[in-house]
CSV table of C-alpha atoms in Angstrom, one decimal:
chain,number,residue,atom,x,y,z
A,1,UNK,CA,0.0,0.0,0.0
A,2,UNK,CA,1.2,3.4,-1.0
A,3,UNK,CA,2.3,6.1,1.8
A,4,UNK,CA,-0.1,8.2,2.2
A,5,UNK,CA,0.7,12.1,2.4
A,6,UNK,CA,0.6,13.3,5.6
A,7,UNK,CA,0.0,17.1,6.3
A,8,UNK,CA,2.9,19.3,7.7
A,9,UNK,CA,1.6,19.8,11.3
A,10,UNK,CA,1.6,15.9,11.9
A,11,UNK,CA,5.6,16.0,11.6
A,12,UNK,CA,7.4,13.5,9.4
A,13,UNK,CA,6.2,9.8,8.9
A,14,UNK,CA,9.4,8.8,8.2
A,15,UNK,CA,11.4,6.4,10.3
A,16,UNK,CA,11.4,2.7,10.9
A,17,UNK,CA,7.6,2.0,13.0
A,18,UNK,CA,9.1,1.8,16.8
A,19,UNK,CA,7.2,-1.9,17.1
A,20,UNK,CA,9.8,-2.8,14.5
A,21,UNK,CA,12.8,-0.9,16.4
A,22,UNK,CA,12.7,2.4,15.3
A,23,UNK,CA,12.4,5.5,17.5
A,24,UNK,CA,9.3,6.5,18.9
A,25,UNK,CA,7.5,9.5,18.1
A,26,UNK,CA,7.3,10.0,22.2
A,27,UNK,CA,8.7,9.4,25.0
A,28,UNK,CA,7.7,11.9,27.8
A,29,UNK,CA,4.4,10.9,29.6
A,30,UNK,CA,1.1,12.2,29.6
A,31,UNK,CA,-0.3,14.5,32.5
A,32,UNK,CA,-1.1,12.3,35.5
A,33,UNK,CA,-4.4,12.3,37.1
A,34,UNK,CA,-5.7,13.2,40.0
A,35,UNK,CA,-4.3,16.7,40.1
A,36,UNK,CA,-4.4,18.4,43.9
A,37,UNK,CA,-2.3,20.4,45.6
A,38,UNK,CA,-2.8,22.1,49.4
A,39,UNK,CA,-6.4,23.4,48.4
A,40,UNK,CA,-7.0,19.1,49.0
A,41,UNK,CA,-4.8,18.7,51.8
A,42,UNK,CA,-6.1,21.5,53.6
A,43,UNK,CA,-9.8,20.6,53.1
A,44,UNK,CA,-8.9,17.0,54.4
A,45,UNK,CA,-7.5,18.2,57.3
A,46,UNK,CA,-10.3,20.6,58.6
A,47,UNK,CA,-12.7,17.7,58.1
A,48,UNK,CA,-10.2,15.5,59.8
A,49,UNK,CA,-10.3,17.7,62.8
A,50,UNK,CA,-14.0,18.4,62.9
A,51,UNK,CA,-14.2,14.9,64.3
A,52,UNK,CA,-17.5,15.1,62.0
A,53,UNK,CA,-16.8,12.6,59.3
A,54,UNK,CA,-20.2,11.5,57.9
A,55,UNK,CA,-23.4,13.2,56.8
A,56,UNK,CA,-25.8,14.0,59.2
A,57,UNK,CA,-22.6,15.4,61.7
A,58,UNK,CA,-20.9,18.0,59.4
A,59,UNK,CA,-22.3,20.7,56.9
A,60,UNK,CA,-19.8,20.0,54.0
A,61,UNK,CA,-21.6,17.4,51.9
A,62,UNK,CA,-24.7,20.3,52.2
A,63,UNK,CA,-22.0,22.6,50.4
A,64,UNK,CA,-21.0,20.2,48.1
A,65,UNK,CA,-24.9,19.6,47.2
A,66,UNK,CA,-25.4,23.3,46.8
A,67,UNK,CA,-22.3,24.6,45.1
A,68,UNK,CA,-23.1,21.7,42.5
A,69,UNK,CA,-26.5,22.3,41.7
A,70,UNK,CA,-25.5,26.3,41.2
A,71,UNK,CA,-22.5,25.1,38.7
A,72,UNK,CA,-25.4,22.6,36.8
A,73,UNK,CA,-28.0,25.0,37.1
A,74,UNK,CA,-30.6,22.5,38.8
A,75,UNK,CA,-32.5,23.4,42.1
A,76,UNK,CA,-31.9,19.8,43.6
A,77,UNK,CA,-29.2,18.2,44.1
A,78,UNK,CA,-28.2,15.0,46.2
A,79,UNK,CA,-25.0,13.3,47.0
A,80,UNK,CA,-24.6,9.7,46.8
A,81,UNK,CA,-21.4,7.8,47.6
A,82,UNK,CA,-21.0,6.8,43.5
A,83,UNK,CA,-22.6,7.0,40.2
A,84,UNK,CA,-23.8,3.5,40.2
A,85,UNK,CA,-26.3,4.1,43.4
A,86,UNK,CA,-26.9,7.5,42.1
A,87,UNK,CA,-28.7,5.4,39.0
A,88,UNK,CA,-29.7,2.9,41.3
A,89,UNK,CA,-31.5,5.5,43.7
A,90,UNK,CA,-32.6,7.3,41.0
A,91,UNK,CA,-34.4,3.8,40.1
A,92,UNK,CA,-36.0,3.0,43.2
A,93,UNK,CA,-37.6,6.4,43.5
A,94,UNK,CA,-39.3,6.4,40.1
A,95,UNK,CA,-41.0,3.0,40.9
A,96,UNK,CA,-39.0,1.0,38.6
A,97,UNK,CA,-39.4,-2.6,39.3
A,98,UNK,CA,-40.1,-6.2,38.6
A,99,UNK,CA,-42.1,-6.5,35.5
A,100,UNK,CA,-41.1,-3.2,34.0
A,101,UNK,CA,-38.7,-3.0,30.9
A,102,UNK,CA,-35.7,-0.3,31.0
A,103,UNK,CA,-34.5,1.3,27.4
A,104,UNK,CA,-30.9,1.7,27.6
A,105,UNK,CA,-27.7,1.5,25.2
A,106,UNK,CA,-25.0,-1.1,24.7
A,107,UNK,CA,-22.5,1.2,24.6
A,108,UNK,CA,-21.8,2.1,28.1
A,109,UNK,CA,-20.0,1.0,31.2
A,110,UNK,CA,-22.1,-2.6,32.8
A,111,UNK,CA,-23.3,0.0,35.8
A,112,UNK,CA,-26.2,1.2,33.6
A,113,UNK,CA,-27.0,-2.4,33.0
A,114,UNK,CA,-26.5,-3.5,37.0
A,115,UNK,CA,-29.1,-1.1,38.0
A,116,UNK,CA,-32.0,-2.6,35.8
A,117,UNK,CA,-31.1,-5.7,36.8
A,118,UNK,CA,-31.1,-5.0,40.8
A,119,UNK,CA,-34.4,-3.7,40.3
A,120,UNK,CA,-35.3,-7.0,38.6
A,121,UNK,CA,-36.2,-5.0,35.4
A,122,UNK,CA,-35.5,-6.2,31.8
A,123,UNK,CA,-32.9,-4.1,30.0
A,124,UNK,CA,-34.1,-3.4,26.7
A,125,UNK,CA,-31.2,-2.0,24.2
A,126,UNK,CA,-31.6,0.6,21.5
A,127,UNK,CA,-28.7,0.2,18.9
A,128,UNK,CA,-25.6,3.1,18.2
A,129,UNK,CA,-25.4,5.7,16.4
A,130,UNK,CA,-22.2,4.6,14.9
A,131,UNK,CA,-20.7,8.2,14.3
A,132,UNK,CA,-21.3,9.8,17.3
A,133,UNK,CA,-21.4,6.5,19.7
A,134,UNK,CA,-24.2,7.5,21.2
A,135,UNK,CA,-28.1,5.6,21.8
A,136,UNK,CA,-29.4,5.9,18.2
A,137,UNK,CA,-32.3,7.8,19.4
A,138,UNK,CA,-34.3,7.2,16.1
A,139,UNK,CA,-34.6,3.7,17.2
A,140,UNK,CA,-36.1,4.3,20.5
A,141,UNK,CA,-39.8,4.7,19.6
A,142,UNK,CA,-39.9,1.3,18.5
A,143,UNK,CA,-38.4,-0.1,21.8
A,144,UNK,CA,-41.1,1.3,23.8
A,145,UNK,CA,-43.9,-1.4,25.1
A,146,UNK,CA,-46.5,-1.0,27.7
A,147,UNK,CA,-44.2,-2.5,30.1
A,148,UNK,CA,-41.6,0.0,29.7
A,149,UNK,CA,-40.7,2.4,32.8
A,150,UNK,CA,-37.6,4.3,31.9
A,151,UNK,CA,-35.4,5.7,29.2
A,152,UNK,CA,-31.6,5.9,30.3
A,153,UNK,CA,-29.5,7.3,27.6
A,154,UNK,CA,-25.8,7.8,28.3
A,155,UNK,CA,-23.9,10.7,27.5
A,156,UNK,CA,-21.2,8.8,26.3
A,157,UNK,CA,-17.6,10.1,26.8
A,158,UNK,CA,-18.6,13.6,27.9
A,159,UNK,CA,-21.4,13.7,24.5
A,160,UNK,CA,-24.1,14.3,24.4
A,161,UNK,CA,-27.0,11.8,23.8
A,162,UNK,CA,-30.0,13.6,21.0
A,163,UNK,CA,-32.3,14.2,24.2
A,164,UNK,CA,-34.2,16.8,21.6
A,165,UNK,CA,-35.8,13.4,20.2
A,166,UNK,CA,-35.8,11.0,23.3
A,167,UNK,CA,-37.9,13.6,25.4
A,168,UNK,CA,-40.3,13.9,22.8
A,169,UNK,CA,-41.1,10.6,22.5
A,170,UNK,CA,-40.8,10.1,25.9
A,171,UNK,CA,-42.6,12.8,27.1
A,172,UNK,CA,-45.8,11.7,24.3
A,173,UNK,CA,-46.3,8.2,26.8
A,174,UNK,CA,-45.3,10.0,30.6
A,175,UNK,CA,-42.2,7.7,30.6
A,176,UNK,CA,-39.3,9.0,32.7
A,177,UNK,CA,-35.9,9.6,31.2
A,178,UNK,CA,-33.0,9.1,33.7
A,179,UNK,CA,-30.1,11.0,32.2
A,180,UNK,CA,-26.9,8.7,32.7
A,181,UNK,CA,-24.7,11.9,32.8
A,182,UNK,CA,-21.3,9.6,34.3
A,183,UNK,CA,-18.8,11.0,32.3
A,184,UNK,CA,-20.6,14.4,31.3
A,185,UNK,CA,-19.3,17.2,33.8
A,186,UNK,CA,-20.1,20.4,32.5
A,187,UNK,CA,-21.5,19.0,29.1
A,188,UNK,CA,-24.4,20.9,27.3
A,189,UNK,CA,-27.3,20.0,25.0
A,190,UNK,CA,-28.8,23.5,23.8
A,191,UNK,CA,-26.8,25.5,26.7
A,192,UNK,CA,-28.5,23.5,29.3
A,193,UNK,CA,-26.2,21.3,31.4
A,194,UNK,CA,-26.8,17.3,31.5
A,195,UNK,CA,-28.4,16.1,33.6
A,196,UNK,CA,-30.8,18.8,34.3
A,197,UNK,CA,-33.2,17.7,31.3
A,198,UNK,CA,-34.3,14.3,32.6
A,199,UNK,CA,-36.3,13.4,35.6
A,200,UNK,CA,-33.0,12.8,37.1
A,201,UNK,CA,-29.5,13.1,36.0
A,202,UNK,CA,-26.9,11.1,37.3
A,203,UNK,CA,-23.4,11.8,37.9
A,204,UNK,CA,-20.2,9.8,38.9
A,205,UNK,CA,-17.0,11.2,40.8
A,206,UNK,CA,-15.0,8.1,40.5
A,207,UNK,CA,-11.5,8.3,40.6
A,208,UNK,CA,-10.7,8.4,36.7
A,209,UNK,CA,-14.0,11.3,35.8
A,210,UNK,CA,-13.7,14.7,35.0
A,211,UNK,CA,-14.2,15.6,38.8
A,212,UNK,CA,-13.3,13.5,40.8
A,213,UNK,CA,-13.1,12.1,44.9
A,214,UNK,CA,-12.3,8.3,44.3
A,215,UNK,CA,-15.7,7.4,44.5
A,216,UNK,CA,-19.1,9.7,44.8
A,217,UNK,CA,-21.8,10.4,42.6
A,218,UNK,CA,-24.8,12.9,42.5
A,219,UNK,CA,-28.6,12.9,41.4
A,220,UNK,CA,-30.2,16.3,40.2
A,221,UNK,CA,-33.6,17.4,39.5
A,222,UNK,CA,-35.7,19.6,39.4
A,223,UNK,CA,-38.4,17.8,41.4
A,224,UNK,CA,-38.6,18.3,44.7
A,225,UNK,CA,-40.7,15.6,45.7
A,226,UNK,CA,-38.7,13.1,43.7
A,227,UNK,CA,-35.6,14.2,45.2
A,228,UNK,CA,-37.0,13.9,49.3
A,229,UNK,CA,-37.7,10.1,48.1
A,230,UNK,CA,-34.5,9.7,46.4
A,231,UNK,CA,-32.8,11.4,49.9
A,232,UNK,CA,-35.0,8.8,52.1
A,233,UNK,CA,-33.8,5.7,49.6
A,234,UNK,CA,-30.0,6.7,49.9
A,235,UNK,CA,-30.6,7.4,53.7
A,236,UNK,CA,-31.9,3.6,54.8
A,237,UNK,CA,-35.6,4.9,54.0
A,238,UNK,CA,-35.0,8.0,56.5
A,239,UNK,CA,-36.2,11.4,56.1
A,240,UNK,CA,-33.8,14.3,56.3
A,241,UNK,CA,-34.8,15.7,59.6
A,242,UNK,CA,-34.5,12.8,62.3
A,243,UNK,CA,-32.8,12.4,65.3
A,244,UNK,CA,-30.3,9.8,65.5
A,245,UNK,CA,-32.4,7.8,68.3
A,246,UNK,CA,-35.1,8.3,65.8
A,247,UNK,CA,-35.8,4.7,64.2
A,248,UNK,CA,-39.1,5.7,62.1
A,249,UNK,CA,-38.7,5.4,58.5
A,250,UNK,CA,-40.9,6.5,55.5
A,251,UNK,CA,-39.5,3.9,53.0
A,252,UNK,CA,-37.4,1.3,52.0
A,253,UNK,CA,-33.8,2.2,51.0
A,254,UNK,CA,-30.1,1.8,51.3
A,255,UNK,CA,-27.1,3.4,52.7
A,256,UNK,CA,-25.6,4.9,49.8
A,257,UNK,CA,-24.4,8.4,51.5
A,258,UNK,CA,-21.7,10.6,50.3
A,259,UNK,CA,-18.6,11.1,53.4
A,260,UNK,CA,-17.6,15.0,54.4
A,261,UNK,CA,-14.1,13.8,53.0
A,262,UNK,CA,-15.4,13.4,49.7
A,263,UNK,CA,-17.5,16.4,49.3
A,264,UNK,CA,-14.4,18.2,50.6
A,265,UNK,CA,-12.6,17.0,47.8
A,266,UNK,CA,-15.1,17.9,45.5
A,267,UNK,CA,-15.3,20.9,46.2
A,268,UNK,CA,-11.5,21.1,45.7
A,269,UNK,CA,-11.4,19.9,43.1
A,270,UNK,CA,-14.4,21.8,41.5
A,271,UNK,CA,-12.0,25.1,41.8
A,272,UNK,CA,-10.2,23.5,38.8
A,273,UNK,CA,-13.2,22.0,37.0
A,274,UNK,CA,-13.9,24.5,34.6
A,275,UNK,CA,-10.0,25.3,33.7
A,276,UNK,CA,-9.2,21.9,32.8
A,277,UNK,CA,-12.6,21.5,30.8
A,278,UNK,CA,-11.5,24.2,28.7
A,279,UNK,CA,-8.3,22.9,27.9
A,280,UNK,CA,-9.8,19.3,27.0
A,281,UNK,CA,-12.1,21.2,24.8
A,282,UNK,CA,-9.2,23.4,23.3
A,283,UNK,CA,-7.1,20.3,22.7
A,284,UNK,CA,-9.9,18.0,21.2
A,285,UNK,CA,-11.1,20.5,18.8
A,286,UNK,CA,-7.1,20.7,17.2
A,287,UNK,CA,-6.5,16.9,17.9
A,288,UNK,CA,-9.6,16.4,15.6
A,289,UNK,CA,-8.6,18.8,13.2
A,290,UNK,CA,-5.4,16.7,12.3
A,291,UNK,CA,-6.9,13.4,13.0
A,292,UNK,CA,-9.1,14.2,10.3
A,293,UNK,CA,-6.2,14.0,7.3
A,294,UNK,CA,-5.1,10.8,7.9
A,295,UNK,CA,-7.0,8.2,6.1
A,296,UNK,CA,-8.7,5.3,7.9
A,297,UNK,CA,-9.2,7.9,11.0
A,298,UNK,CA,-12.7,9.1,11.7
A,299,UNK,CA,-13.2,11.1,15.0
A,300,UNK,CA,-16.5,10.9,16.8
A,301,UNK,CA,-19.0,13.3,16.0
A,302,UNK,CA,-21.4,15.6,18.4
A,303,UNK,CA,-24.8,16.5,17.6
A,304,UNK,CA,-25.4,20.0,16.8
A,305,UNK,CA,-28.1,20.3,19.9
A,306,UNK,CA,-24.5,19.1,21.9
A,307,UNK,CA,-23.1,22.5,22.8
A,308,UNK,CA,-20.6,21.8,25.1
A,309,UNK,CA,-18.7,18.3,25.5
A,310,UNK,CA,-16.9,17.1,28.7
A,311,UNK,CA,-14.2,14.7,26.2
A,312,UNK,CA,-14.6,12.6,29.5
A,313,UNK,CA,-12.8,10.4,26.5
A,314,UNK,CA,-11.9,11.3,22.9
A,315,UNK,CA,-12.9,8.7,20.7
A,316,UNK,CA,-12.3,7.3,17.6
A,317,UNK,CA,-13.3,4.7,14.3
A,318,UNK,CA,-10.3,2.6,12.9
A,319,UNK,CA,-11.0,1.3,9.7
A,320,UNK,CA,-8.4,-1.5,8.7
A,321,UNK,CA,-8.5,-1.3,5.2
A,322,UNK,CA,-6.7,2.0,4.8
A,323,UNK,CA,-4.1,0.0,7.4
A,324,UNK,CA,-2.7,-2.4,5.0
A,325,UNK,CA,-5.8,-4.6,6.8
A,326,UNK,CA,-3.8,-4.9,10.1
A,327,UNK,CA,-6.2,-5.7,12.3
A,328,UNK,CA,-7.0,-3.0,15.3
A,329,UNK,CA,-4.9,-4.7,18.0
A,330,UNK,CA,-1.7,-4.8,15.7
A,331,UNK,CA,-2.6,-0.9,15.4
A,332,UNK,CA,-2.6,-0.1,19.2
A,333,UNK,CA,-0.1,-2.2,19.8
A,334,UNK,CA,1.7,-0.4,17.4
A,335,UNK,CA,0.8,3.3,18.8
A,336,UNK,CA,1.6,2.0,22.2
A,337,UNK,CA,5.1,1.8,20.8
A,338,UNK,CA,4.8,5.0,19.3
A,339,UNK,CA,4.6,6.4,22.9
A,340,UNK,CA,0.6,6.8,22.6
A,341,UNK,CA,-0.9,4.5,24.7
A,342,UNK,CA,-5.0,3.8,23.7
A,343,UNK,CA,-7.8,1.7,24.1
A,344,UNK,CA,-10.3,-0.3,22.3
A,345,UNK,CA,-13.2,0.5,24.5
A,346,UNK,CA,-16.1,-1.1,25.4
A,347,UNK,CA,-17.4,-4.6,24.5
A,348,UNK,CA,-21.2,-5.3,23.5
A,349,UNK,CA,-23.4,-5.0,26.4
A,350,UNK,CA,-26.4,-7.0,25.3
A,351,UNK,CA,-24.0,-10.0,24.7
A,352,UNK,CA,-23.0,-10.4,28.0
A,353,UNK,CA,-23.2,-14.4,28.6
A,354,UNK,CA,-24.1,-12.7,32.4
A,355,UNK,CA,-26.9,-10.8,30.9
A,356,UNK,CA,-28.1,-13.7,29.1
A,357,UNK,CA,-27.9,-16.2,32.4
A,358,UNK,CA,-29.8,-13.8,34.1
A,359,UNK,CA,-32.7,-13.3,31.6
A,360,UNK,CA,-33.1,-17.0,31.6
A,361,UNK,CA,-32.7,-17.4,35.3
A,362,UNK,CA,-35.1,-18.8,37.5
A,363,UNK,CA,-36.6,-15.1,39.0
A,364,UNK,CA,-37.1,-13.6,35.7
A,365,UNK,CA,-39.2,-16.4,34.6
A,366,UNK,CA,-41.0,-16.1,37.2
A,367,UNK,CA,-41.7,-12.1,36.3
A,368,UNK,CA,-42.1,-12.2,32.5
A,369,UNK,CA,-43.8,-14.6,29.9
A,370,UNK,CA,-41.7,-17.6,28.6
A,371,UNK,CA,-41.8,-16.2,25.0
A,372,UNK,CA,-41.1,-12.7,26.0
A,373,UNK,CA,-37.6,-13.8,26.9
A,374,UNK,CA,-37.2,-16.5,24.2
A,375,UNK,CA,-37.7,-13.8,21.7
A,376,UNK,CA,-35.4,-11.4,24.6
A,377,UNK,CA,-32.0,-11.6,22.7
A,378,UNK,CA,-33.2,-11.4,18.9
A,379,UNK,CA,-35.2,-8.3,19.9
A,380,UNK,CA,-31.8,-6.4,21.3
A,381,UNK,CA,-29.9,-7.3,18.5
A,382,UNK,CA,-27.6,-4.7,18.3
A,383,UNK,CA,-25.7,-5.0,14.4
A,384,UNK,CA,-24.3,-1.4,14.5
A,385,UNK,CA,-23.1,-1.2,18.4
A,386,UNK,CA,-21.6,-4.9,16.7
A,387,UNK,CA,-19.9,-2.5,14.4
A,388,UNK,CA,-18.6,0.0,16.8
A,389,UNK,CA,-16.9,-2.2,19.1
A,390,UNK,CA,-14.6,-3.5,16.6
A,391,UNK,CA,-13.7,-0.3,15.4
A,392,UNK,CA,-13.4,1.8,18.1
A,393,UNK,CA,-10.4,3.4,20.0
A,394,UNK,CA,-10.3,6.1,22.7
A,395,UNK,CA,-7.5,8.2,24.6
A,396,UNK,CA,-8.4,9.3,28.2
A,397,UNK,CA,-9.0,12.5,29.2
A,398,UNK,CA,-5.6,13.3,30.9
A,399,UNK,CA,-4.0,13.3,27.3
A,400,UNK,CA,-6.1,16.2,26.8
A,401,UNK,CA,-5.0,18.1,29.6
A,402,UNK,CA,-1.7,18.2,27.7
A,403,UNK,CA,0.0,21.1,25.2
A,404,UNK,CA,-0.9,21.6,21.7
A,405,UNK,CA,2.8,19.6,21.2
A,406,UNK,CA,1.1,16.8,23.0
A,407,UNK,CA,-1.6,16.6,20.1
A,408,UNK,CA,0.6,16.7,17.5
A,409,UNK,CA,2.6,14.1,18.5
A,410,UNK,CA,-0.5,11.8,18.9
A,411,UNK,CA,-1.4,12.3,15.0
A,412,UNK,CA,2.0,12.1,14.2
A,413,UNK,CA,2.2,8.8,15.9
A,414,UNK,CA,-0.9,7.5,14.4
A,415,UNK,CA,0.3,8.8,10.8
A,416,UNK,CA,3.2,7.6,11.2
A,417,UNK,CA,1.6,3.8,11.8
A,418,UNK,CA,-0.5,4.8,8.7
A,419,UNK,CA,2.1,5.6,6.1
A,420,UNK,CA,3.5,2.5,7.4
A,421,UNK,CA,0.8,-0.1,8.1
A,422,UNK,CA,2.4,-2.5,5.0
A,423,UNK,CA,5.4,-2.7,7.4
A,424,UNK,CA,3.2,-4.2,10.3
A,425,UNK,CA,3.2,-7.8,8.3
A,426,UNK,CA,6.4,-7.6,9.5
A,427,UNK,CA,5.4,-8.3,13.0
């Protein structure tokens, strides 16, 4: 296969391929993650020598709760101690149950799943849009029954999901969209933040997100009765205002609380939140703009109603052929050597041989018709998510907290691999 030409900001493609022996395009590491200086260690300490440590004793996971819903613009907001019970609360206080079907994507992490299934709900999958990696939300009408009790679309990567078209529909039948906004700090649809469209939005501040505590998570609204049952399922089916020899409770629930040493975190962290979302903006805008000369490389694309993207990740399709046919892991193996270090992503959710045990185990036949779940796998066929996860490859958002430099040395790498992807037989 012929070199291809490679533009002038991408550097010279010349050089033996570094998997072959050659010298690598880079060699200095990427910007490490977590960031935090003495705003953390200070914030630690005074929480440290409060001797009040959990909610309930101190005030700080209050100021977490409002300083966040001032920076997403939503007039509830509660803590949680991780995304995954922030979904899972979120769940619980909008009924969902046994019996009821959950539309969701394949393309996200198994914690969107794991909270359809705890509720003993069937997950019901709406394929990708293959160019943005996002639900294809022209596909969700026809997933709807009259067993169906949510929406969950994911803002995948820091995207945003076309919520223009899956509140529509959804709002046409009164079915609740919870807005899985993980990995979407600070993102926009239409100048709104996400998260504040749905019923709820959920948010994750584990340890490798955009803001981060090691573990936490957040519901918002902008109901204020959904949120008192969504505080009473996270507080062990407590209200807010009890004592603590008060053993009444006004529902079921769970302890899934949020510590005063994460919310102080947070809000450390939060004082760099919109700095560092600028500068992964900044740099995925130029990465994309040289990614987008080299042949074979096609960078995700945001929906126009997407305003403002987190790039939780920055992704990417690899298409083989213009590779000389080497097959995706030859190529990151290849860019690894190069110094840029990336991933394939996600596998297909709805063929999970877990997901298939448990449709087919013995409490879900118990819930749902015998030919409901025969026909279960057929109807979630997924062909273009199939699609996506054997082209896709991401970079974390650290490498975009790097120096224009840092971008070009990525596409240079990944040209590099291209001009030379006849040499990878070699290997």
């Amino acid at each position: 296969m012929a070199a291809a030409a490679v533009s002038p900001a991408l550097g010279s493609s010349n050089g033996r391929l570094a998997l072959l022996g050659g010298e690598p395009v880079r060699k200095e590491a990427f910007p490490s993650w977590p960031k935090s200086d003495a705003v953390e260690e200070k914030a630690l300490l005074d929480v440290l020598r409060s001797g009040k440590w959990g909610r309930g004793n101190g005030k700080v996971v209050d100021e977490f709760e409002k300083k966040y819903a001032e920076l997403v613009g939503a007039p509830h907001v509660l803590a949680t101690a991780n995304g995954t019970s922030a979904l899972f609360t979120s769940m619980n206080a909008l009924g969902v149950g046994p019996g009821d079907e959950v539309v969701v994507p394949p393309y996200t992490f198994v914690a969107t799943l794991n909270v359809v299934l705890l509720q003993h709900a069937l997950p019901v999958f709406v394929d990708t849009d293959i160019e943005t990696f996002q639900m294809d939300a022209r596909k969700v009408e026809g997933k709807i029954t009259d067993r169906t009790a949510a929406i969950v679309p994911v803002h995948m990567a820091g995207g945003a999901a076309d919520l223009d078209h899956i509140l529509r529909v959804a709002g046409a039948r009164k079915i609740p969209v919870i807005e899985d906004a993980c990995q979407a700090h600070l993102g926009e649809w239409r100048n709104r933040k996400l998260g504040t469209l749905g019923a709820t939005g959920c948010f994750s501040f584990q340890a490798s997100k955009n803001l981060n505590c090691g573990e936490g998570g957040a519901v918002v609204t902008s109901d204020g009765d959904l949120m008192e049952r969504c505080y009473g399922f996270h507080n062990n089916g407590r209200g807010r205002k009890v004592s603590s020899g008060d053993f009444s409770y006004r529902q079921g629930g769970a302890n899934l609380r949020l510590t005063e040493f994460q919310a102080a975190m947070l809000l450390s962290q939060m004082t760099r939140l919109e700095q560092q979302s600028r500068a992964r903006e900044d740099n995925a805008r130029y990465l994309t703009s040289l990614l987008e000369k080299i042949p074979g490389i096609r960078p995700v694309r945001n929906y126009a109603g997407c305003t403002r993207s987190a790039w939780h990740l920055y992704m990417f399709r690899y298409d083989k052929e213009a590779f000389a046919g080497a097959d995706r892991g030859l190529f990151l193996r290849a860019l690894a050597a190069e110094g840029v270090r990336a991933s394939g992503g996600y596998s297909p959710l709805n063929k999970e041989p877990f997901l298939k045990e448990t449709v087919l185990s013995k409490a879900y036949r118990r819930l749902y018709p015998a030919k409901l779940l025969a026909e279960w796998a057929e109807r979630n066929a997924c062909p273009e998510n199939d699609k996506l996860c054997q082209q896709a490859v991401w970079f974390t958002q650290t490498m975009l907290l790097g120096s224009r430099g840092d971008m070009e040395q990525i596409a240079a790498a990944m040209a590099k691999v291209q001009a030379q992807a006849g040499e990878l037989r070699k290997v």
